[in-house]
Every structure is written in C-alpha cells, then in structure tokens.
XYZ file of C-alpha atoms in Angstrom:
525
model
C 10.624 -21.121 -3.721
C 11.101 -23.811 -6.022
C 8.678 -26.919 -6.319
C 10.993 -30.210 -6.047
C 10.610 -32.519 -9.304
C 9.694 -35.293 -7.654
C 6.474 -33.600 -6.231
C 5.370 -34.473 -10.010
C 7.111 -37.693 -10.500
C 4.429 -40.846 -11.296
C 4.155 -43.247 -9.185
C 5.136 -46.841 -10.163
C 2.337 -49.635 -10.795
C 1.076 -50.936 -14.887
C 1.441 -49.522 -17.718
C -1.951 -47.774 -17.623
C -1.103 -46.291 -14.190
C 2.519 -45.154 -15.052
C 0.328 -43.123 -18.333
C -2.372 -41.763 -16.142
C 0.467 -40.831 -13.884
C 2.871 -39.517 -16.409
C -0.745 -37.312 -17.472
C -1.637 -36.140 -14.311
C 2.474 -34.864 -13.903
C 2.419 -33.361 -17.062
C -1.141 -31.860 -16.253
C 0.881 -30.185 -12.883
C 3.630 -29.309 -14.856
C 1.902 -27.146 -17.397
C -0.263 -25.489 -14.538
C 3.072 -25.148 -12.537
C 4.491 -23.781 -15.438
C 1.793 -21.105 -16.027
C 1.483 -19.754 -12.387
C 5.230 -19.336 -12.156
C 5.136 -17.312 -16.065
C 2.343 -15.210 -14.151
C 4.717 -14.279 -11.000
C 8.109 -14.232 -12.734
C 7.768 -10.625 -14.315
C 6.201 -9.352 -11.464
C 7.234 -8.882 -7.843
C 4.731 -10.727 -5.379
C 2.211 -8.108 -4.201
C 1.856 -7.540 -0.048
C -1.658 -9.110 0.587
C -3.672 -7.800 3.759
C -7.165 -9.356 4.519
C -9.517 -7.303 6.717
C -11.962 -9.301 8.054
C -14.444 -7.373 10.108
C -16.907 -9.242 12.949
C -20.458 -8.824 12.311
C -20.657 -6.249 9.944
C -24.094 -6.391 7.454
C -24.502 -5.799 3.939
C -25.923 -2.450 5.091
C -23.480 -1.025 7.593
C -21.162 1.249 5.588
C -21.632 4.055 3.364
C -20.256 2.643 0.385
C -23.413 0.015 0.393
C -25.809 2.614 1.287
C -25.871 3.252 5.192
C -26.449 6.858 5.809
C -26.293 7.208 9.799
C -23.035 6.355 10.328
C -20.262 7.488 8.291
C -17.255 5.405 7.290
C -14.788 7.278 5.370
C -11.882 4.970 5.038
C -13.912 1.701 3.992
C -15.667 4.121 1.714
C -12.139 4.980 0.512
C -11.218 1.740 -0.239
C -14.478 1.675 -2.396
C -14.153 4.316 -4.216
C -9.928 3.182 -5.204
C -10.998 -0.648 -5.611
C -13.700 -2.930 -6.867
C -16.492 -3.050 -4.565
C -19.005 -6.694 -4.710
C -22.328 -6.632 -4.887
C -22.509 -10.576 -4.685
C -20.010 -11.583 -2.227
C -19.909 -14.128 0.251
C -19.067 -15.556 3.522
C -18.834 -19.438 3.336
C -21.220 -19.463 6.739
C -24.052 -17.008 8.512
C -21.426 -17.668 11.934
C -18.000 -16.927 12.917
C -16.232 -20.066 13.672
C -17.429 -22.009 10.696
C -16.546 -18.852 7.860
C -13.568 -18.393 9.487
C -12.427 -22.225 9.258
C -12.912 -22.290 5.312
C -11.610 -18.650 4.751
C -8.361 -20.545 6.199
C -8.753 -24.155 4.524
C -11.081 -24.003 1.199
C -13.100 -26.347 2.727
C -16.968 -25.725 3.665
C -17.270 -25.975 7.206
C -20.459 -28.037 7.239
C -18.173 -30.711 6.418
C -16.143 -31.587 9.468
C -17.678 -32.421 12.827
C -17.030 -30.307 15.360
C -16.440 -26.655 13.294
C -19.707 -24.848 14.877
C -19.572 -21.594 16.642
C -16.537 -23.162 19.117
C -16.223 -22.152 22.944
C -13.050 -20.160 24.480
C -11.622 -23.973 25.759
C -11.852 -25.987 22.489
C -8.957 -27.245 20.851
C -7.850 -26.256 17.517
C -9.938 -27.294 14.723
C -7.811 -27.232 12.050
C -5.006 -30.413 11.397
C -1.907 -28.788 11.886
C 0.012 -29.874 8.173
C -2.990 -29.420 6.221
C -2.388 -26.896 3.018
C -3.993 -23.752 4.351
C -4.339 -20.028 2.967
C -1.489 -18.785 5.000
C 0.925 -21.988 4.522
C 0.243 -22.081 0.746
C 1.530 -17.663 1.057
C 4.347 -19.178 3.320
C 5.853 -21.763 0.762
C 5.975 -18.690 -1.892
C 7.815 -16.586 0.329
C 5.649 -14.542 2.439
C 6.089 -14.008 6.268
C 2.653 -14.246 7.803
C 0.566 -12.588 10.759
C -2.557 -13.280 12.092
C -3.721 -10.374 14.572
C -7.042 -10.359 15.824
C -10.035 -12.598 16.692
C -9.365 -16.159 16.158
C -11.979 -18.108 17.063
C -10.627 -21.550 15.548
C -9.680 -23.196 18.981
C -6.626 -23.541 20.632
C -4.426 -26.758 21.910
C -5.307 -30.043 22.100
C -8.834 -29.163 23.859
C -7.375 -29.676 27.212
C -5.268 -25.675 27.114
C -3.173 -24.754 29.329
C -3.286 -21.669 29.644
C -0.270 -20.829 31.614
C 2.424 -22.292 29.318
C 3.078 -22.309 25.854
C -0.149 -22.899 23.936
C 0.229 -25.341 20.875
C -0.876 -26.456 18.360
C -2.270 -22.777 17.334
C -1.478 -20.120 14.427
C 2.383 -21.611 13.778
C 1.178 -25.028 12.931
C -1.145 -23.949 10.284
C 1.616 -21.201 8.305
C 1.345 -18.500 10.661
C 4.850 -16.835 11.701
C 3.195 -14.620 13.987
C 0.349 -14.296 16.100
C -1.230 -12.154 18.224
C -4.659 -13.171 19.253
C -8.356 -12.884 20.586
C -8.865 -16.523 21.791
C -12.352 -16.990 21.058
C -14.487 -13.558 21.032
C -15.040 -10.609 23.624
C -18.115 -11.969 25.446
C -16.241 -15.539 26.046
C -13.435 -16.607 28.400
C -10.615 -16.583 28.498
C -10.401 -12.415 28.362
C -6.576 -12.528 27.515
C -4.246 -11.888 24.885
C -2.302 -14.569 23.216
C 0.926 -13.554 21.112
C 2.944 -16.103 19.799
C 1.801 -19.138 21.556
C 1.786 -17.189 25.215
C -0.655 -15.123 27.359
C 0.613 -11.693 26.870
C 1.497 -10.031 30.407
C 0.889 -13.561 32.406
C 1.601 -13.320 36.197
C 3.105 -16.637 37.213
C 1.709 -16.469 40.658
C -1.773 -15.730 39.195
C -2.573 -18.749 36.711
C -5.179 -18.940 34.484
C -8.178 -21.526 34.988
C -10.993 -21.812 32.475
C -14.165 -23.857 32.572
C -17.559 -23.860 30.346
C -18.804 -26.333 32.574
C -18.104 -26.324 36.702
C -17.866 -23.155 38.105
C -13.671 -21.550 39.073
C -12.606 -19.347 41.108
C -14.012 -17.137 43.535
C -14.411 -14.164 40.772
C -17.964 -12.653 40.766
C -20.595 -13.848 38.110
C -22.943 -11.544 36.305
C -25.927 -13.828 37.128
C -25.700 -12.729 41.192
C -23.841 -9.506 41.100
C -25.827 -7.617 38.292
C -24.715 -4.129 39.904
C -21.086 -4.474 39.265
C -21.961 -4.207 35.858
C -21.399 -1.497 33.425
C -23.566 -3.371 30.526
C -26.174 -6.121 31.442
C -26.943 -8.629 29.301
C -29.800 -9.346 27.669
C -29.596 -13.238 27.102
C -26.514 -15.434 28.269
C -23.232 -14.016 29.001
C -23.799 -13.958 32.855
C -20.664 -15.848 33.875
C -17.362 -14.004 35.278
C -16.821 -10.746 35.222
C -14.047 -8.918 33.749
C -13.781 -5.229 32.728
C -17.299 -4.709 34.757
C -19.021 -7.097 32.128
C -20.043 -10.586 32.474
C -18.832 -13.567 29.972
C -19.440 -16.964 28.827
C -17.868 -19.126 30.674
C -16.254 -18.980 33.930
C -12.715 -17.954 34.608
C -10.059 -17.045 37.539
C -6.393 -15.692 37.666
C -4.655 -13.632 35.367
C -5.760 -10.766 36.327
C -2.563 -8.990 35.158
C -3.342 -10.284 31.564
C -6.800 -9.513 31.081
C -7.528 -7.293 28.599
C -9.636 -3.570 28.683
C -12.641 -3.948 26.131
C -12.343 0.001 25.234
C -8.689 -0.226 24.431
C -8.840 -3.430 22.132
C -9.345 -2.116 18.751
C -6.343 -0.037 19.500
C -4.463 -2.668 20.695
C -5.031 -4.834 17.517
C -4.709 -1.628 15.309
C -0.935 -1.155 16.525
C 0.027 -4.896 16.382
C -1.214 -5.046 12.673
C 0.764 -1.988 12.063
C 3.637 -3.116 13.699
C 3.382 -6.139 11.973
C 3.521 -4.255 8.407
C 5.850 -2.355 9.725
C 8.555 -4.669 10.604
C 8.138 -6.921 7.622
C 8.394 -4.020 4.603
C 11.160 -4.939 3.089
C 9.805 -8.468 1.955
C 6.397 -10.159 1.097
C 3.716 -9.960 3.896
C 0.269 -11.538 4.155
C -1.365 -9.966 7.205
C -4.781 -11.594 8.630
C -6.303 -8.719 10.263
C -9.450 -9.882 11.966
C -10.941 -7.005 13.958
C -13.269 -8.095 16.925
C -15.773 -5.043 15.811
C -18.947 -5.403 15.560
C -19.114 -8.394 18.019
C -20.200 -8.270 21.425
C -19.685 -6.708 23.558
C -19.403 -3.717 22.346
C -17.264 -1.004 24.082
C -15.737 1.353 21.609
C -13.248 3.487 23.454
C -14.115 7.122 24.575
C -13.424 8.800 21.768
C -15.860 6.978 19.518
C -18.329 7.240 21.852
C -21.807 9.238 20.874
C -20.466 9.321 17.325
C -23.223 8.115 15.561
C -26.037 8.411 17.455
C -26.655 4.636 17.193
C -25.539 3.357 20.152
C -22.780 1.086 20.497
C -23.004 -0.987 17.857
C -23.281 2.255 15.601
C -19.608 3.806 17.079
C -18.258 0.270 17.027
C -18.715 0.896 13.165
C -17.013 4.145 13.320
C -14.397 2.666 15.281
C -13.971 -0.393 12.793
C -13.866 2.004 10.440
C -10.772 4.144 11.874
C -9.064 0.886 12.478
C -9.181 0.563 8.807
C -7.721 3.860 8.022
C -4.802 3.017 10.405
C -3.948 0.470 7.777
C -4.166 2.502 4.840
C -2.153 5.191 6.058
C 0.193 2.646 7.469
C 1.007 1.426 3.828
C 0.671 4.719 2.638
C 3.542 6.160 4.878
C 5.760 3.435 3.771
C 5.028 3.529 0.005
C 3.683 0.315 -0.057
C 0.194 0.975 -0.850
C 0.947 0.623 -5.112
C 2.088 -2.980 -4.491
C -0.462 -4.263 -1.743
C -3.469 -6.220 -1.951
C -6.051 -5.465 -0.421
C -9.229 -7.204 1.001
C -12.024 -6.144 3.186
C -15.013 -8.233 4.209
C -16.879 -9.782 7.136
C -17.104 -12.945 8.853
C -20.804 -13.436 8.391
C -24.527 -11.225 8.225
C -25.336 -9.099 10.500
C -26.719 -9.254 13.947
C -28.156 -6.283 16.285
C -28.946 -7.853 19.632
C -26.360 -10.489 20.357
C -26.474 -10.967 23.848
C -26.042 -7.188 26.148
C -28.937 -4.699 26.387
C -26.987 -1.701 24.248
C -29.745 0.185 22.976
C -28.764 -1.400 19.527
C -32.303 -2.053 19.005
C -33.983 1.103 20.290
C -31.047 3.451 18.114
C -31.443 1.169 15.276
C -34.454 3.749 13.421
C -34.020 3.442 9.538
C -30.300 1.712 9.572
C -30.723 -1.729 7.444
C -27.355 -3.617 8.481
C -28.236 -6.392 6.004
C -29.030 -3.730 3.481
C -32.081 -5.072 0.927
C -31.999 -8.665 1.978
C -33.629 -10.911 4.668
C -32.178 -12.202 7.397
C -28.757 -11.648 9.333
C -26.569 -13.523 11.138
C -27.453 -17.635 12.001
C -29.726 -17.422 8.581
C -30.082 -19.210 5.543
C -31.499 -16.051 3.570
C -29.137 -13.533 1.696
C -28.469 -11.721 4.781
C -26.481 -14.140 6.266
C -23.718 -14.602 4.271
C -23.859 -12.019 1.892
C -21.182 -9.343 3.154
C -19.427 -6.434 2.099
C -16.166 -7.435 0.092
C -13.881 -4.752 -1.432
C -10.608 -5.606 -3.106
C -7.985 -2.812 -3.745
C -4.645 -2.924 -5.804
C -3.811 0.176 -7.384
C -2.427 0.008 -11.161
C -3.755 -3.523 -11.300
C -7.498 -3.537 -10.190
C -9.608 -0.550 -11.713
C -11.903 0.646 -9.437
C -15.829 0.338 -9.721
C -18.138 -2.816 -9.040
C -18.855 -6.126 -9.768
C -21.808 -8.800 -9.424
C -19.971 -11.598 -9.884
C -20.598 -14.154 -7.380
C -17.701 -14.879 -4.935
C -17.041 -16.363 -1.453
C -14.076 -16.315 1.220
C -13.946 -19.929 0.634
C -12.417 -19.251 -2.970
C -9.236 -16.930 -1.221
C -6.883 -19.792 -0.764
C -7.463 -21.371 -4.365
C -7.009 -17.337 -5.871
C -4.380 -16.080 -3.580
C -2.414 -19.501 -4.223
C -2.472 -18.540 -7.415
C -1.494 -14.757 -7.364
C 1.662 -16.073 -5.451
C 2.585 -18.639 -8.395
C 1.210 -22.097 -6.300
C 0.098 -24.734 -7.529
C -2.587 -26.222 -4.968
C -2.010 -30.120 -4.112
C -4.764 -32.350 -4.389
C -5.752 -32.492 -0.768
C -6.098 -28.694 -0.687
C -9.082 -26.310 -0.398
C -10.989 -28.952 -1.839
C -14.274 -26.305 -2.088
C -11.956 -23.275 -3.295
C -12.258 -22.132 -6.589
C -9.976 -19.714 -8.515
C -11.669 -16.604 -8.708
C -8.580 -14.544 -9.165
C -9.740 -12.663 -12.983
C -13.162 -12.010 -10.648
C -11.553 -10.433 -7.892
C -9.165 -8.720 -9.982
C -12.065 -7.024 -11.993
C -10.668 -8.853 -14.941
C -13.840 -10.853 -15.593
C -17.551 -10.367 -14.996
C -17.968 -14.553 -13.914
C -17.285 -15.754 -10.469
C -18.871 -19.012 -9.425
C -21.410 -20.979 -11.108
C -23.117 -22.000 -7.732
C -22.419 -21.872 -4.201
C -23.089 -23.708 -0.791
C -24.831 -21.207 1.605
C -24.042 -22.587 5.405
C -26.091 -21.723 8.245
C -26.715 -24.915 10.144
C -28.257 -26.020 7.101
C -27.826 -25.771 3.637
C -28.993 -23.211 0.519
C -27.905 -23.679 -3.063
C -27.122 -20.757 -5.034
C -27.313 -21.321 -9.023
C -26.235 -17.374 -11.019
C -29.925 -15.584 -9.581
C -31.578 -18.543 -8.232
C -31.686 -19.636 -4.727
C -32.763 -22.730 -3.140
C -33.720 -23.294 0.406
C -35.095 -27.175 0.816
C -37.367 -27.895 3.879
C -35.698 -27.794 7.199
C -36.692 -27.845 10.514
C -36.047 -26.158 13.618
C -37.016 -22.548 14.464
C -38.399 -20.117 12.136
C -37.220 -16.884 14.068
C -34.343 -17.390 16.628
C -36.550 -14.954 19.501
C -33.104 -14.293 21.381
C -32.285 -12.235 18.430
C -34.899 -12.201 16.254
C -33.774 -13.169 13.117
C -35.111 -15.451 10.314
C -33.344 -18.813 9.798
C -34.793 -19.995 7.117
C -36.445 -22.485 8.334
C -39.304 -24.369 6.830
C -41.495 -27.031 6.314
C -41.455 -26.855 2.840
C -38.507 -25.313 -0.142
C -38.286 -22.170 -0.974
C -37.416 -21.187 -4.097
C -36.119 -17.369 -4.947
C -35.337 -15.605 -8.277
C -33.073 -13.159 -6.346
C -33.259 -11.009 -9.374
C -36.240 -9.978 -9.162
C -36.599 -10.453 -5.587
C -33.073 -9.744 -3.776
C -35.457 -9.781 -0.644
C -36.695 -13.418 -1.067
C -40.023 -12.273 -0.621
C -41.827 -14.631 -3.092
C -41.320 -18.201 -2.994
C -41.976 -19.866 -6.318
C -41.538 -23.177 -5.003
C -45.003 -24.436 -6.164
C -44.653 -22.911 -9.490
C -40.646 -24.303 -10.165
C -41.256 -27.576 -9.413
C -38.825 -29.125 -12.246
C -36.055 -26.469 -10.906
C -36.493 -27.233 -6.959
C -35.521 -31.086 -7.851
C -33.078 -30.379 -9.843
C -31.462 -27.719 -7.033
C -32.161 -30.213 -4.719
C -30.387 -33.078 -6.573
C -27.717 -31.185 -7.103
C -27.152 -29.979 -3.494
C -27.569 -33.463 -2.104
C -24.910 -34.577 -4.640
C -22.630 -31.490 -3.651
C -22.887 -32.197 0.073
C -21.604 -35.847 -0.167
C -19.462 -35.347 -2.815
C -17.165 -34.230 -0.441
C -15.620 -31.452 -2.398
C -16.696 -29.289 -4.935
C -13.403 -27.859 -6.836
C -12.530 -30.868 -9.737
C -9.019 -32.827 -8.111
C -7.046 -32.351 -11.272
C-alpha cells in the first residue's frame, strides 16, 4: 500500500517552520524510503503471535520444567531463538495486553487495570495499533482468543451487535473470550455478535446488583464441580461459579473443557482461509487462567493437577498451529511468536490442588515473584520467535518487551510509524531476528507500580501497600524503602544493595520519575 505524499508535506507557517518542516519530511522520507527497500525484495512474511495466559518463566521444558512435558513449544525452541530476557509490559492481563496492542505502557491511561467482563473498550478506536499498522501493509487480521480489553461503550449490549470492539482497532476478524473464564459474560463473541444467541433468551450482565434467578456459587456450593478458593462465587455456569452475575443465553454459553478446542479450530480456520495472502493472527489462548478445566483427554497428564494438564493442553494447542502451517507449506514464510501475558500465578481463585501438586515445579523458573509483582517473575516470560531461513535458531539475552511488537512488526511490514504511535515501542526487529545481541537500554516494569530496568540492574523505589498478596501468596514488591538488584549476580533479587548504591538508586530513580511523566519513551522523530 502506498503512503500518500502529502502525509510528508510541511505544513505552512515562517520560514524557520517551513525548514524544520521540510527536515522532519525529508527525515520520513528517508526512513520511508528504507523500510520499503527492506520489503520490496522480499514477500511480507505471515506473522502469528501466541500469547499464552499465565504461563511462568518456569512452565515449559525448553526453560527448564521437568514435570510436565511440552513438546511443541519445545519445538519451536529448538527451530527458533528462544529469550532469556523477555518481557511482558505488565505482571496482569489487561494492562500487557493493552500495550502489546498500542506501544504504549499501560500505567499511563486511567482506567487500563485488570478490567471486568462489562467495561467498555479501552482502546480509542482510530488510534495506530499493532494490527491496524499490519492492516495498512496489506495483511488481513484475526484476533481469536481471550480479549480482555473491554467491549462497547461500557454500557454492552449484549444481545445486538457489539461495537466498538476488534474492527475498530484493525481487526478483520474476531472471535472472542470477552473478559476471562472465571468472569461473566461466559459467551462467545465472533465478529461483533454472541455466537449461538437465542433471541428469546437475552443476555443480562451486572458486577454490581444481582440478575436473574440463576444460582450463585456463594449459596449453592454443591452444584459445583470446582469450589473456589477466594472470589468467583457469583453465577454459575458449566457447574462453576463466576465473577459477576449473569442470566439468559443459555444457548450461547460456552463448555470450559471444550474451549481450547474451540479456539484451536477458529485459529486454524482462520490460517486456513486466508493462505493465499498476508495474515497476522492474534492467537491468545485462555490457558493457564482460571478456571482451569482441560478437556478429558488432558486430564491426569501430568500429575500436577489442573494447572499442570492445562500446560499440556496449551501446549497441544500450539502444535495445532504448527502443523496447521506445516500442512499448507507455509511454515518457511511465517513468523512466529510465542509468549505470555504476564508471570505466573498458582492459586488464582478455585481450590485445584495447584498448590498441593505443585512439589519441585518453579513456574517463574529462578526468579521471585509471579503474577501482580514488581520482581522478575512478573513480567519476565517465555518469548520464542521462529522464522525458518531467516532467524537461526539458539538464544538470546537481549532485553525485549511485547510493548516493542508494534514499533518491530511495523517495520518488518515496510511502515513507517506516525508520530502519535506506540509512543513506548521501540524497534527491536535485528533483536528479535537474532541479528543483534542489544535489545533495550532500559525498561518500565508495571505492576501497579513501577521498576526500572537499566542492562543488569534493577530498581524497585519504596512503595506501599502489601508485601505478600495472602489470596495468592505472592511477593509484590512492596516496600518501605528501594531495592536495588544486580540481576547478574542475583537473577533472584535476593540481595538488595540499596544502602551500598546510593549514587545509582538516585540516579534510577531520577530517571524513572522523568520516564513516567515524560509521557513516552520512544524519541518522536
């Protein structure tokens, strides 16, 4: 697609406007120029982002879990470049997810915390995104899987066409996971529509006043196939109890056991029907997430428990994909990229003997903390990119995060980013293309506050709030005082050398302060 000239053209004003604006086009023009050199001898490459729920550092073979086995992530290992320093751009779902999508930290926009089933759609509809940056080179889109980025106008109707949602942000088809598996509404939504909606049986959805006569978890505990341990005691669907209350559709609602093979076939389908040009599929399993309810066949697997065949499962899904693009010879020309949304957590809400089957299993591998954490563990995730012929398999430690896709997928596809756009997203593309050692110089670690990451060195200033979140006993990171880590030495931020850094904690500090109200990070060229 070409870029119209007047996208460049200066804007009129003095003569030392019409120069800096005659600069800043030919600055755009030469970086124009230089993508499109890139793409031009080379077909655009199929791009397919895996983006797994939950999953730790620790939780597949290829980073060193040994009680469950996970032969297809470990194949995608073993043919691509596998990160030891990668990154979710948040320790929770809805905020990671919201700059994987925008190149923009989520700590910057009110209202992009873990989201309910009923918000509206946090992200403008218009804005430059990952997927509408693919679209304007040419790719068809899809987005199937958890979503978890609102829906509507925050007042969803559930029983009529849904908007704005995936469409108004570059996706040309969507079939979705509202929110996530323990929260109302327990429907599918493809293309803007409850899949399977009875018309006589609307849907009604409330976080506040109880709906609908439907039985709640909280006073019928033995209809229940899994209890929960904290929360989620609201309606019951599938014999489990939500957040969030919710009555009709009973036609629509989903079965938790046959989800991961309901996503698996509409990503394949998806591939499937769009072969013959450029795809960028968004495949964002609901695995590991609670509940967990692997179906049948995964079942006693792993001896773990739930959350341990919910791996397995996950990693099946995965091999669906890769023999998908095997079978129709696309695998040599497809890009692709698995990771998780944030750290990992083991009890998350049900009592599924995740805990009790957990024996020597580290999901966040060597580091501290998990999921809702400031320490390594809760953004630091698996990431493995593939592209046979063009990425040579092995590993890297460069330091990367999901935030930097849309700035180094932009790229790939030949665009140029506008100014407004991913304004936290860096171009890491030589990185995740194993053609350089150097990723980022720093990074933003988001988990309701803030930790700086400079090459080995790790900041954590004084914060309060809870040290250990008891409902699922994890470290925050919390703290009267900073902490200050040398994660090479000390990956498990064990020894805090605070006291004896002083000169570097102001600095860090400085420099986070001035990186938090900067209000970007990535230079606006």
């Amino acid at each position: 697609m070409r870029t119209p000239v007047h996208a460049f053209w200066p804007a009129h004003g003095g003569r030392s406007g019409a120069l800096a604006g005659w600069l800043g086009a030919i600055v755009l023009l030469f970086v124009f120029a230089r993508l499109h050199a890139e793409t031009e001898s080379r077909p655009l490459p199929n791009i397919v982002l895996i983006y797994a729920d939950d999953l730790g550092y620790g939780d597949t073979g290829c980073y060193g879990a040994t009680r469950v086995e996970t032969p297809a992530v470990d194949r995608l290992a073993a043919e691509g470049l596998r990160f030891t320093d990668g990154h979710a751009a948040a320790a929770t779902c809805t905020p990671s997810r919201y700059a994987l999508l925008t190149g923009e930290y989520a700590f910057r926009r009110r209202g992009t915390g873990v989201l309910s089933g009923a918000a509206g759609m946090i992200i403008e509809p218009g804005r430059p995104t990952l997927p509408s940056l693919l679209k304007r080179a040419g790719y068809v889109t899809g987005v199937v899987g958890k979503w978890h980025l609102g829906l509507g106008d925050g007042n969803v109707d559930w029983n009529s066409e849904i908007k704005p949602g995936p469409a108004e942000i570059g996706f040309d088809y969507s079939f979705l996971i509202p929110a996530t598996g323990d929260r109302v509404p327990c429907v599918y939504v493809e293309n803007a529509r409850v899949v399977g909606l009875d018309p006589a049986d609307p849907i009604t959805v409330s976080y506040g006043k109880r709906v609908g006569g439907d039985p709640i978890g909280a006073e019928h505990p033995e209809l229940l196939k899994m209890h929960p341990s904290h929360g989620h005691d609201r309606t019951i669907v599938n014999g489990i109890s939500r957040i969030g209350y919710m009555s009709g559709g009973q036609a629509a609602r989903w079965v938790d056991e046959d989800m991961a093979d309901t996503l698996t076939r509409k990503a394949v389908q998806f591939v499937e029907q769009r072969a013959d040009k450029p795809f960028f599929l968004y495949f964002a399993y609901h695995d590991i997430h609670v509940p967990r309810v692997p179906h049948p066949r995964f079942v006693g697997q792993t001896g773990m428990g739930p959350r341990g065949d919910a791996i397995a499962q996950l990693d099946w899904c995965t091999g669906q994909i890769l023999s998908a693009l095997d079978r129709l010879g696309l695998a040599e020309n497809t890009l692709v990229l698995f990771t998780s949304d944030n750290g990992p957590v083991v009890d998350d809400g049900y009592r599924d003997d995740a805990v009790a089957r957990l024996g020597d299993h580290r999901p966040a591998g060597p580091f501290r903390g998990g999921k809702y954490s400031r320490y390594e563990g809760g953004t630091r995730v698996p990431l493995i990119v593939r592209w046979p012929g063009r990425v040579q398999p092995g590993v890297s430690d460069a330091l990367v995060c999901q935030v930097d896709f849309l700035a180094s997928l932009a790229r790939l596809a030949g665009q140029p980013l506008p100014a407004e756009a991913g304004p936290d997203s860096f171009d890491v593309l030589p990185a995740l293309l194993g053609e350089s050692p150097k990723g980022r110089d720093h990074l933003v670690e988001h988990a309701g506050g803030l930790a700086l990451r400079e090459a080995n060195w790790k900041l954590l200033p004084s914060a309060g709030g809870a040290r250990v979140l008891q409902t699922v006993n994890i470290e925050t990171g919390a703290g009267d005082s900073s902490q200050l880590y040398d994660l090479g030495a000390d990956p498990g931020e064990r020894h805090n050398l605070a006291s004896a850094q002083p000169d570097r904690v102001r600095a860090m500090t400085e420099r986070l302060e001035s990186l938090r109200a900067a209000g970007r990070t990535r230079p606006n060229l």
